[in-house]
């Protein structure tokens, strides 16, 4: 994998300037939701990998292109500055099913719009009912992905009823992903939102064609934060938060300077009322404050000098894209995270750590 030395062009104890970051895993949703989610993402990130698990899912290049146009229209309608609007570049993803035609991969590769294909095991997470039931059904697609060096993005969990929810990632790595990489040794794979020491070890053990994204919630929290003193629905995401030892392994990986690990927020908007009910939706909404949360996590282990590589360089290198040539500055100054954000139909979005104070805030031209 190519490397690039992080710049950290202006680092002091209270100020950090880094290359503009990208988000290699985000959920923007669709329709009226885009009026909120798109400017929240575009205020910080240049490129974003847009998840395709809409209703209905994004299965073809034509559908992906149309979705991208809706995102760009929401961006045009926002009050962001022209410079932010011009910099924002949504990269699209196709939703893999048992019936995906391998010809779609050639179309996607030629489109200049579709960046990757997403594997959701059927039933693994939000809007995954049409996901893959057996990877044997997808061999022609996987051969095409390998041919075109187009990444397969993996939601790494099995969905068998006899596997404990806290063990689903480790089981997936052993029973699904390891055999897959033996069959397709040159396939580019991103193990999304990893949550365990097992996943860190798996990614480290494989070649440069295997990488992983890590979310802010999995760096900052473990399952005690979600469960002790009462269930806290805004910490509930899939894959679910794990033990503290797994959290520590993720922090070590993210701050290691290893280019196999890079930023992917998995920011997932659900209205407050659907999070705070008897069967709350899985997902943490972090897009507006994500880079501040990552800075907090890195500072806690004395690794702010490693943030730029993780947030701004390593993902671009893995995807074979140029590193951004703009910068952002983070200031060490208290920032109160809003209790909620306005959302469509007079609803609200409650962000991760709503109402608390984060140590770092972003200073950008809007």
mmCIF file of C-alpha atoms in Angstrom:
data_model
loop_
_atom_site.group_PDB
_atom_site.id
_atom_site.type_symbol
_atom_site.label_atom_id
_atom_site.label_comp_id
_atom_site.label_asym_id
_atom_site.label_seq_id
_atom_site.Cartn_x
_atom_site.Cartn_y
_atom_site.Cartn_z
ATOM 1 C CA UNK A 1 0.000 0.000 0.000
ATOM 2 C CA UNK A 2 1.417 3.460 -0.871
ATOM 3 C CA UNK A 3 2.300 5.687 2.021
ATOM 4 C CA UNK A 4 2.371 9.419 2.607
ATOM 5 C CA UNK A 5 3.855 11.205 5.552
ATOM 6 C CA UNK A 6 1.251 13.180 7.542
ATOM 7 C CA UNK A 7 1.901 16.890 7.617
ATOM 8 C CA UNK A 8 0.420 18.116 10.925
ATOM 9 C CA UNK A 9 1.244 21.522 9.543
ATOM 10 C CA UNK A 10 0.451 23.515 12.674
ATOM 11 C CA UNK A 11 0.341 21.523 15.883
ATOM 12 C CA UNK A 12 0.430 23.069 19.333
ATOM 13 C CA UNK A 13 -1.156 21.813 22.564
ATOM 14 C CA UNK A 14 -4.297 23.816 21.766
ATOM 15 C CA UNK A 15 -4.376 23.874 17.970
ATOM 16 C CA UNK A 16 -4.067 21.235 15.270
ATOM 17 C CA UNK A 17 -4.208 21.761 11.516
ATOM 18 C CA UNK A 18 -4.643 18.671 9.364
ATOM 19 C CA UNK A 19 -5.470 17.797 5.778
ATOM 20 C CA UNK A 20 -9.226 17.899 5.155
ATOM 21 C CA UNK A 21 -10.628 14.523 6.250
ATOM 22 C CA UNK A 22 -12.849 12.083 4.357
ATOM 23 C CA UNK A 23 -15.511 9.779 5.769
ATOM 24 C CA UNK A 24 -15.224 6.307 4.296
ATOM 25 C CA UNK A 25 -18.542 5.084 5.745
ATOM 26 C CA UNK A 26 -21.603 7.267 6.245
ATOM 27 C CA UNK A 27 -25.384 7.015 6.050
ATOM 28 C CA UNK A 28 -27.108 10.036 4.539
ATOM 29 C CA UNK A 29 -30.540 8.427 4.011
ATOM 30 C CA UNK A 30 -32.712 9.911 1.269
ATOM 31 C CA UNK A 31 -35.536 12.306 0.519
ATOM 32 C CA UNK A 32 -36.172 15.081 3.036
ATOM 33 C CA UNK A 33 -33.500 13.671 5.374
ATOM 34 C CA UNK A 34 -30.803 14.912 2.986
ATOM 35 C CA UNK A 35 -31.518 18.543 3.854
ATOM 36 C CA UNK A 36 -30.012 17.825 7.284
ATOM 37 C CA UNK A 37 -27.510 15.013 6.746
ATOM 38 C CA UNK A 38 -25.759 16.349 3.653
ATOM 39 C CA UNK A 39 -24.709 19.775 5.018
ATOM 40 C CA UNK A 40 -23.731 18.131 8.311
ATOM 41 C CA UNK A 41 -21.344 15.830 6.448
ATOM 42 C CA UNK A 42 -20.134 18.380 3.914
ATOM 43 C CA UNK A 43 -19.193 20.926 6.589
ATOM 44 C CA UNK A 44 -16.246 18.719 7.567
ATOM 45 C CA UNK A 45 -15.580 16.004 4.999
ATOM 46 C CA UNK A 46 -14.581 16.211 1.345
ATOM 47 C CA UNK A 47 -15.329 12.665 0.165
ATOM 48 C CA UNK A 48 -17.892 10.415 1.775
ATOM 49 C CA UNK A 49 -18.701 6.799 1.002
ATOM 50 C CA UNK A 50 -22.510 6.730 0.936
ATOM 51 C CA UNK A 51 -24.094 3.537 2.195
ATOM 52 C CA UNK A 52 -26.682 2.008 -0.165
ATOM 53 C CA UNK A 53 -29.112 0.430 2.329
ATOM 54 C CA UNK A 54 -31.993 2.694 1.432
ATOM 55 C CA UNK A 55 -35.587 1.580 0.906
ATOM 56 C CA UNK A 56 -35.399 0.319 -1.797
ATOM 57 C CA UNK A 57 -31.630 -0.358 -1.829
ATOM 58 C CA UNK A 58 -29.216 1.084 -4.393
ATOM 59 C CA UNK A 59 -28.491 -1.955 -6.582
ATOM 60 C CA UNK A 60 -27.458 -0.521 -9.957
ATOM 61 C CA UNK A 61 -25.159 2.161 -11.304
ATOM 62 C CA UNK A 62 -28.181 4.027 -12.653
ATOM 63 C CA UNK A 63 -29.774 4.074 -9.198
ATOM 64 C CA UNK A 64 -26.471 5.148 -7.632
ATOM 65 C CA UNK A 65 -26.107 8.039 -10.071
ATOM 66 C CA UNK A 66 -29.655 9.197 -9.389
ATOM 67 C CA UNK A 67 -29.065 9.019 -5.633
ATOM 68 C CA UNK A 68 -25.892 11.048 -6.009
ATOM 69 C CA UNK A 69 -27.811 13.736 -7.886
ATOM 70 C CA UNK A 70 -30.316 13.960 -5.028
ATOM 71 C CA UNK A 71 -27.446 14.376 -2.568
ATOM 72 C CA UNK A 72 -25.870 17.113 -4.690
ATOM 73 C CA UNK A 73 -29.200 18.904 -4.982
ATOM 74 C CA UNK A 74 -29.533 18.931 -1.201
ATOM 75 C CA UNK A 75 -25.999 20.319 -1.035
ATOM 76 C CA UNK A 76 -26.850 23.061 -3.545
ATOM 77 C CA UNK A 77 -29.915 24.007 -1.493
ATOM 78 C CA UNK A 78 -27.908 24.270 1.755
ATOM 79 C CA UNK A 79 -26.333 27.385 3.241
ATOM 80 C CA UNK A 80 -22.791 26.046 3.151
ATOM 81 C CA UNK A 81 -20.126 28.203 1.545
ATOM 82 C CA UNK A 82 -19.342 27.770 -2.165
ATOM 83 C CA UNK A 83 -15.924 26.358 -1.258
ATOM 84 C CA UNK A 84 -17.479 23.610 0.873
ATOM 85 C CA UNK A 85 -20.082 22.837 -1.766
ATOM 86 C CA UNK A 86 -17.409 22.565 -4.450
ATOM 87 C CA UNK A 87 -15.221 20.294 -2.318
ATOM 88 C CA UNK A 88 -17.894 17.780 -1.287
ATOM 89 C CA UNK A 89 -17.706 14.586 -3.320
ATOM 90 C CA UNK A 90 -20.169 11.797 -2.479
ATOM 91 C CA UNK A 91 -18.859 8.421 -3.636
ATOM 92 C CA UNK A 92 -21.486 5.798 -4.292
ATOM 93 C CA UNK A 93 -21.806 2.127 -3.353
ATOM 94 C CA UNK A 94 -23.869 -0.720 -4.794
ATOM 95 C CA UNK A 95 -25.848 -3.022 -2.511
ATOM 96 C CA UNK A 96 -24.856 -6.643 -3.144
ATOM 97 C CA UNK A 97 -27.611 -9.252 -3.338
ATOM 98 C CA UNK A 98 -27.763 -12.926 -4.215
ATOM 99 C CA UNK A 99 -28.918 -11.848 -7.673
ATOM 100 C CA UNK A 100 -26.490 -9.050 -8.522
ATOM 101 C CA UNK A 101 -25.366 -9.346 -12.139
ATOM 102 C CA UNK A 102 -21.591 -9.321 -12.551
ATOM 103 C CA UNK A 103 -22.043 -7.012 -15.547
ATOM 104 C CA UNK A 104 -23.082 -4.327 -13.067
ATOM 105 C CA UNK A 105 -19.508 -4.226 -11.778
ATOM 106 C CA UNK A 106 -18.119 -3.298 -15.182
ATOM 107 C CA UNK A 107 -20.751 -0.548 -15.482
ATOM 108 C CA UNK A 108 -19.992 0.666 -11.972
ATOM 109 C CA UNK A 109 -16.259 0.730 -12.575
ATOM 110 C CA UNK A 110 -16.687 2.743 -15.764
ATOM 111 C CA UNK A 111 -19.124 5.208 -14.203
ATOM 112 C CA UNK A 112 -16.654 7.321 -12.236
ATOM 113 C CA UNK A 113 -19.383 7.554 -9.606
ATOM 114 C CA UNK A 114 -19.541 4.138 -7.942
ATOM 115 C CA UNK A 115 -16.577 3.506 -5.652
ATOM 116 C CA UNK A 116 -17.353 0.118 -4.099
ATOM 117 C CA UNK A 117 -19.869 -2.667 -3.474
ATOM 118 C CA UNK A 118 -21.347 -3.397 -0.045
ATOM 119 C CA UNK A 119 -21.904 -6.816 1.483
ATOM 120 C CA UNK A 120 -24.696 -6.905 4.046
ATOM 121 C CA UNK A 121 -25.413 -10.387 5.348
ATOM 122 C CA UNK A 122 -29.201 -10.650 5.152
ATOM 123 C CA UNK A 123 -30.745 -9.362 8.384
ATOM 124 C CA UNK A 124 -27.514 -8.086 9.904
ATOM 125 C CA UNK A 125 -28.451 -4.429 10.335
ATOM 126 C CA UNK A 126 -30.775 -1.612 9.237
ATOM 127 C CA UNK A 127 -32.436 -2.266 5.856
ATOM 128 C CA UNK A 128 -30.406 -5.412 5.167
ATOM 129 C CA UNK A 129 -33.299 -7.773 4.442
ATOM 130 C CA UNK A 130 -32.286 -7.975 0.770
ATOM 131 C CA UNK A 131 -28.651 -8.706 1.632
ATOM 132 C CA UNK A 132 -26.655 -11.794 0.763
ATOM 133 C CA UNK A 133 -27.785 -15.161 2.113
ATOM 134 C CA UNK A 134 -24.827 -17.161 0.735
ATOM 135 C CA UNK A 135 -21.632 -15.796 -0.839
ATOM 136 C CA UNK A 136 -21.573 -18.786 -3.178
ATOM 137 C CA UNK A 137 -24.304 -16.925 -5.061
ATOM 138 C CA UNK A 138 -21.922 -14.011 -5.647
ATOM 139 C CA UNK A 139 -18.764 -15.609 -7.037
ATOM 140 C CA UNK A 140 -19.092 -14.009 -10.475
ATOM 141 C CA UNK A 141 -19.506 -10.581 -8.860
ATOM 142 C CA UNK A 142 -16.508 -11.160 -6.586
ATOM 143 C CA UNK A 143 -14.398 -12.182 -9.583
ATOM 144 C CA UNK A 144 -15.380 -8.937 -11.303
ATOM 145 C CA UNK A 145 -14.568 -6.868 -8.215
ATOM 146 C CA UNK A 146 -11.154 -8.489 -8.033
ATOM 147 C CA UNK A 147 -10.593 -7.871 -11.750
ATOM 148 C CA UNK A 148 -11.411 -4.164 -11.502
ATOM 149 C CA UNK A 149 -9.752 -3.666 -8.075
ATOM 150 C CA UNK A 150 -13.061 -2.350 -6.775
ATOM 151 C CA UNK A 151 -13.368 -2.732 -2.992
ATOM 152 C CA UNK A 152 -15.895 -4.970 -1.304
ATOM 153 C CA UNK A 153 -17.128 -3.235 1.853
ATOM 154 C CA UNK A 154 -18.136 -5.771 4.465
ATOM 155 C CA UNK A 155 -20.580 -5.579 7.339
ATOM 156 C CA UNK A 156 -18.711 -8.248 9.242
ATOM 157 C CA UNK A 157 -21.292 -10.155 11.249
ATOM 158 C CA UNK A 158 -23.013 -13.495 10.934
ATOM 159 C CA UNK A 159 -26.712 -13.573 11.674
ATOM 160 C CA UNK A 160 -27.152 -17.141 12.930
ATOM 161 C CA UNK A 161 -29.544 -17.305 15.874
ATOM 162 C CA UNK A 162 -27.213 -19.602 17.808
ATOM 163 C CA UNK A 163 -24.298 -17.110 17.751
ATOM 164 C CA UNK A 164 -24.167 -14.580 20.604
ATOM 165 C CA UNK A 165 -24.478 -11.009 19.371
ATOM 166 C CA UNK A 166 -21.123 -10.152 20.974
ATOM 167 C CA UNK A 167 -19.428 -12.966 19.004
ATOM 168 C CA UNK A 168 -20.917 -12.322 15.569
ATOM 169 C CA UNK A 169 -17.960 -10.362 14.228
ATOM 170 C CA UNK A 170 -15.335 -12.906 15.263
ATOM 171 C CA UNK A 171 -17.465 -15.720 13.837
ATOM 172 C CA UNK A 172 -17.849 -13.862 10.530
ATOM 173 C CA UNK A 173 -14.092 -13.410 10.207
ATOM 174 C CA UNK A 174 -13.458 -17.123 10.728
ATOM 175 C CA UNK A 175 -16.354 -18.680 8.857
ATOM 176 C CA UNK A 176 -17.015 -16.193 6.032
ATOM 177 C CA UNK A 177 -14.250 -13.691 5.356
ATOM 178 C CA UNK A 178 -11.255 -15.972 5.795
ATOM 179 C CA UNK A 179 -12.522 -18.512 3.215
ATOM 180 C CA UNK A 180 -13.531 -15.655 0.908
ATOM 181 C CA UNK A 181 -10.013 -14.240 0.872
ATOM 182 C CA UNK A 182 -8.576 -17.680 0.185
ATOM 183 C CA UNK A 183 -10.827 -17.929 -2.869
ATOM 184 C CA UNK A 184 -10.152 -14.326 -3.942
ATOM 185 C CA UNK A 185 -6.685 -13.477 -2.597
ATOM 186 C CA UNK A 186 -6.379 -10.172 -4.492
ATOM 187 C CA UNK A 187 -9.849 -8.869 -3.663
ATOM 188 C CA UNK A 188 -9.773 -5.455 -1.984
ATOM 189 C CA UNK A 189 -11.803 -5.640 1.218
ATOM 190 C CA UNK A 190 -12.707 -3.037 3.822
ATOM 191 C CA UNK A 191 -13.928 -4.601 7.046
ATOM 192 C CA UNK A 192 -16.326 -1.878 8.095
ATOM 193 C CA UNK A 193 -16.712 -0.440 11.590
ATOM 194 C CA UNK A 194 -14.576 -3.095 13.297
ATOM 195 C CA UNK A 195 -15.340 -3.675 16.966
ATOM 196 C CA UNK A 196 -13.010 -6.386 18.276
ATOM 197 C CA UNK A 197 -9.392 -7.273 18.865
ATOM 198 C CA UNK A 198 -10.124 -10.259 16.610
ATOM 199 C CA UNK A 199 -10.853 -7.907 13.705
ATOM 200 C CA UNK A 200 -7.699 -5.884 14.335
ATOM 201 C CA UNK A 201 -5.633 -9.082 14.293
ATOM 202 C CA UNK A 202 -7.408 -10.322 11.164
ATOM 203 C CA UNK A 203 -6.711 -7.127 9.219
ATOM 204 C CA UNK A 204 -3.103 -7.063 10.385
ATOM 205 C CA UNK A 205 -2.587 -10.684 9.329
ATOM 206 C CA UNK A 206 -3.645 -10.080 5.731
ATOM 207 C CA UNK A 207 -2.049 -8.187 2.891
ATOM 208 C CA UNK A 208 -2.421 -4.576 1.807
ATOM 209 C CA UNK A 209 -5.657 -5.447 0.025
ATOM 210 C CA UNK A 210 -7.447 -5.726 3.407
ATOM 211 C CA UNK A 211 -8.202 -2.634 5.503
ATOM 212 C CA UNK A 212 -10.718 -1.489 8.107
ATOM 213 C CA UNK A 213 -12.702 1.545 9.200
ATOM 214 C CA UNK A 214 -13.220 2.486 12.858
ATOM 215 C CA UNK A 215 -16.032 4.634 14.270
ATOM 216 C CA UNK A 216 -15.795 7.270 17.004
ATOM 217 C CA UNK A 217 -18.225 5.370 19.250
ATOM 218 C CA UNK A 218 -16.128 2.212 19.194
ATOM 219 C CA UNK A 219 -13.026 4.206 20.153
ATOM 220 C CA UNK A 220 -14.699 6.148 22.951
ATOM 221 C CA UNK A 221 -17.049 3.575 24.472
ATOM 222 C CA UNK A 222 -17.518 -0.064 25.401
ATOM 223 C CA UNK A 223 -20.591 -2.039 26.370
ATOM 224 C CA UNK A 224 -20.472 -0.784 29.978
ATOM 225 C CA UNK A 225 -21.253 2.707 28.692
ATOM 226 C CA UNK A 226 -24.352 1.354 26.974
ATOM 227 C CA UNK A 227 -25.639 -0.940 29.725
ATOM 228 C CA UNK A 228 -24.454 0.110 33.202
ATOM 229 C CA UNK A 229 -27.022 2.184 35.074
ATOM 230 C CA UNK A 230 -29.717 1.528 32.502
ATOM 231 C CA UNK A 231 -29.819 0.963 28.755
ATOM 232 C CA UNK A 232 -28.722 4.052 26.808
ATOM 233 C CA UNK A 233 -30.256 3.845 23.337
ATOM 234 C CA UNK A 234 -28.011 6.434 21.704
ATOM 235 C CA UNK A 235 -25.013 4.142 22.288
ATOM 236 C CA UNK A 236 -26.784 1.277 20.535
ATOM 237 C CA UNK A 237 -25.318 0.486 17.134
ATOM 238 C CA UNK A 238 -24.519 -2.558 15.041
ATOM 239 C CA UNK A 239 -22.028 -4.100 15.359
ATOM 240 C CA UNK A 240 -22.723 -3.588 19.027
ATOM 241 C CA UNK A 241 -20.210 -2.112 21.498
ATOM 242 C CA UNK A 242 -17.932 -4.780 22.950
ATOM 243 C CA UNK A 243 -15.773 -5.340 26.053
ATOM 244 C CA UNK A 244 -13.214 -2.791 27.209
ATOM 245 C CA UNK A 245 -10.305 -4.946 25.980
ATOM 246 C CA UNK A 246 -11.699 -4.731 22.455
ATOM 247 C CA UNK A 247 -12.074 -0.962 22.766
ATOM 248 C CA UNK A 248 -8.420 -0.734 23.779
ATOM 249 C CA UNK A 249 -7.377 -2.828 20.776
ATOM 250 C CA UNK A 250 -9.257 -0.490 18.456
ATOM 251 C CA UNK A 251 -7.648 2.584 20.008
ATOM 252 C CA UNK A 252 -4.229 1.032 19.582
ATOM 253 C CA UNK A 253 -4.943 0.226 15.923
ATOM 254 C CA UNK A 254 -6.396 3.635 15.082
ATOM 255 C CA UNK A 255 -3.507 5.523 16.666
ATOM 256 C CA UNK A 256 -0.768 3.205 15.412
ATOM 257 C CA UNK A 257 -0.088 5.037 12.166
ATOM 258 C CA UNK A 258 -0.787 1.821 10.274
ATOM 259 C CA UNK A 259 -2.439 2.748 6.926
ATOM 260 C CA UNK A 260 -4.719 -0.283 7.120
ATOM 261 C CA UNK A 261 -6.956 1.594 9.592
ATOM 262 C CA UNK A 262 -8.833 4.747 8.690
ATOM 263 C CA UNK A 263 -11.850 6.901 9.492
ATOM 264 C CA UNK A 264 -15.394 5.718 8.874
ATOM 265 C CA UNK A 265 -17.979 7.278 11.163
ATOM 266 C CA UNK A 266 -20.903 4.972 10.338
ATOM 267 C CA UNK A 267 -22.948 8.048 11.244
ATOM 268 C CA UNK A 268 -26.521 6.799 11.005
ATOM 269 C CA UNK A 269 -29.495 9.151 11.449
ATOM 270 C CA UNK A 270 -32.608 7.878 13.199
ATOM 271 C CA UNK A 271 -35.244 10.229 14.538
ATOM 272 C CA UNK A 272 -35.164 10.697 18.293
ATOM 273 C CA UNK A 273 -38.522 8.997 18.752
ATOM 274 C CA UNK A 274 -37.357 5.857 16.917
ATOM 275 C CA UNK A 275 -34.184 5.656 19.004
ATOM 276 C CA UNK A 276 -35.920 6.233 22.323
ATOM 277 C CA UNK A 277 -38.610 3.574 22.308
ATOM 278 C CA UNK A 278 -39.178 -0.053 23.255
ATOM 279 C CA UNK A 279 -37.200 -1.294 20.250
ATOM 280 C CA UNK A 280 -34.743 1.462 19.440
ATOM 281 C CA UNK A 281 -33.042 1.621 16.046
ATOM 282 C CA UNK A 282 -29.364 0.720 15.757
ATOM 283 C CA UNK A 283 -27.074 3.586 14.859
ATOM 284 C CA UNK A 284 -25.199 6.569 16.297
ATOM 285 C CA UNK A 285 -25.485 9.989 14.658
ATOM 286 C CA UNK A 286 -22.101 11.694 14.738
ATOM 287 C CA UNK A 287 -21.471 13.450 11.415
ATOM 288 C CA UNK A 288 -21.537 17.093 12.661
ATOM 289 C CA UNK A 289 -19.145 16.454 15.558
ATOM 290 C CA UNK A 290 -17.279 13.326 14.474
ATOM 291 C CA UNK A 291 -13.834 14.842 13.918
ATOM 292 C CA UNK A 292 -14.019 16.456 17.368
ATOM 293 C CA UNK A 293 -14.833 13.061 18.901
ATOM 294 C CA UNK A 294 -11.940 11.409 17.087
ATOM 295 C CA UNK A 295 -9.613 14.172 18.331
ATOM 296 C CA UNK A 296 -10.774 13.491 21.889
ATOM 297 C CA UNK A 297 -10.090 9.770 21.499
ATOM 298 C CA UNK A 298 -6.629 10.322 20.037
ATOM 299 C CA UNK A 299 -5.697 12.929 22.659
ATOM 300 C CA UNK A 300 -6.665 10.570 25.481
ATOM 301 C CA UNK A 301 -3.778 8.291 24.496
ATOM 302 C CA UNK A 302 -1.357 11.077 23.540
ATOM 303 C CA UNK A 303 -1.631 10.383 19.804
ATOM 304 C CA UNK A 304 -2.964 13.591 18.232
ATOM 305 C CA UNK A 305 -0.018 13.500 15.857
ATOM 306 C CA UNK A 306 -1.509 10.328 14.351
ATOM 307 C CA UNK A 307 -4.961 11.794 13.675
ATOM 308 C CA UNK A 308 -4.165 13.232 10.256
ATOM 309 C CA UNK A 309 -3.042 9.929 8.770
ATOM 310 C CA UNK A 310 -6.094 8.107 10.109
ATOM 311 C CA UNK A 311 -8.611 10.803 9.139
ATOM 312 C CA UNK A 312 -7.176 12.326 5.979
ATOM 313 C CA UNK A 313 -4.609 10.139 4.228
ATOM 314 C CA UNK A 314 -4.890 6.381 4.676
ATOM 315 C CA UNK A 315 -8.396 5.968 3.278
ATOM 316 C CA UNK A 316 -7.580 7.890 0.124
ATOM 317 C CA UNK A 317 -4.467 5.796 -0.425
ATOM 318 C CA UNK A 318 -6.388 2.535 -0.017
ATOM 319 C CA UNK A 319 -9.029 3.646 -2.524
ATOM 320 C CA UNK A 320 -6.367 4.898 -4.953
ATOM 321 C CA UNK A 321 -7.587 8.500 -4.767
ATOM 322 C CA UNK A 322 -5.568 11.701 -4.334
ATOM 323 C CA UNK A 323 -5.139 13.080 -0.851
ATOM 324 C CA UNK A 324 -7.082 16.305 -0.331
ATOM 325 C CA UNK A 325 -5.199 19.571 -0.755
ATOM 326 C CA UNK A 326 -7.279 21.632 1.695
ATOM 327 C CA UNK A 327 -6.971 21.736 5.474
ATOM 328 C CA UNK A 328 -9.024 22.157 8.620
ATOM 329 C CA UNK A 329 -7.978 23.475 12.009
ATOM 330 C CA UNK A 330 -9.084 22.012 15.317
ATOM 331 C CA UNK A 331 -9.040 24.286 18.362
ATOM 332 C CA UNK A 332 -8.897 22.974 21.923
ATOM 333 C CA UNK A 333 -11.902 24.848 23.240
ATOM 334 C CA UNK A 334 -15.052 23.532 24.963
ATOM 335 C CA UNK A 335 -17.910 22.758 22.592
ATOM 336 C CA UNK A 336 -21.341 21.791 23.869
ATOM 337 C CA UNK A 337 -22.867 19.168 21.603
ATOM 338 C CA UNK A 338 -26.492 20.092 20.812
ATOM 339 C CA UNK A 339 -29.269 18.178 22.542
ATOM 340 C CA UNK A 340 -30.734 17.563 19.114
ATOM 341 C CA UNK A 341 -30.807 18.802 15.529
ATOM 342 C CA UNK A 342 -33.958 19.720 13.600
ATOM 343 C CA UNK A 343 -34.993 16.997 11.175
ATOM 344 C CA UNK A 344 -37.709 16.642 8.572
ATOM 345 C CA UNK A 345 -41.438 16.486 9.414
ATOM 346 C CA UNK A 346 -40.821 18.459 12.633
ATOM 347 C CA UNK A 347 -38.806 15.581 14.092
ATOM 348 C CA UNK A 348 -35.360 15.730 15.685
ATOM 349 C CA UNK A 349 -32.034 13.919 15.482
ATOM 350 C CA UNK A 350 -30.218 13.263 18.749
ATOM 351 C CA UNK A 351 -26.445 13.124 18.213
ATOM 352 C CA UNK A 352 -23.960 10.949 20.011
ATOM 353 C CA UNK A 353 -23.064 12.537 23.392
ATOM 354 C CA UNK A 354 -25.906 15.045 23.098
ATOM 355 C CA UNK A 355 -25.736 17.822 25.686
ATOM 356 C CA UNK A 356 -22.181 17.033 26.785
ATOM 357 C CA UNK A 357 -19.021 19.054 26.277
ATOM 358 C CA UNK A 358 -16.316 17.921 23.879
ATOM 359 C CA UNK A 359 -12.774 19.221 24.220
ATOM 360 C CA UNK A 360 -12.001 20.024 20.586
ATOM 361 C CA UNK A 361 -13.945 21.927 17.970
ATOM 362 C CA UNK A 362 -13.417 22.532 14.322
ATOM 363 C CA UNK A 363 -12.659 25.951 12.884
ATOM 364 C CA UNK A 364 -13.489 26.069 9.177
ATOM 365 C CA UNK A 365 -14.657 28.545 6.591
ATOM 366 C CA UNK A 366 -18.310 27.931 5.831
#
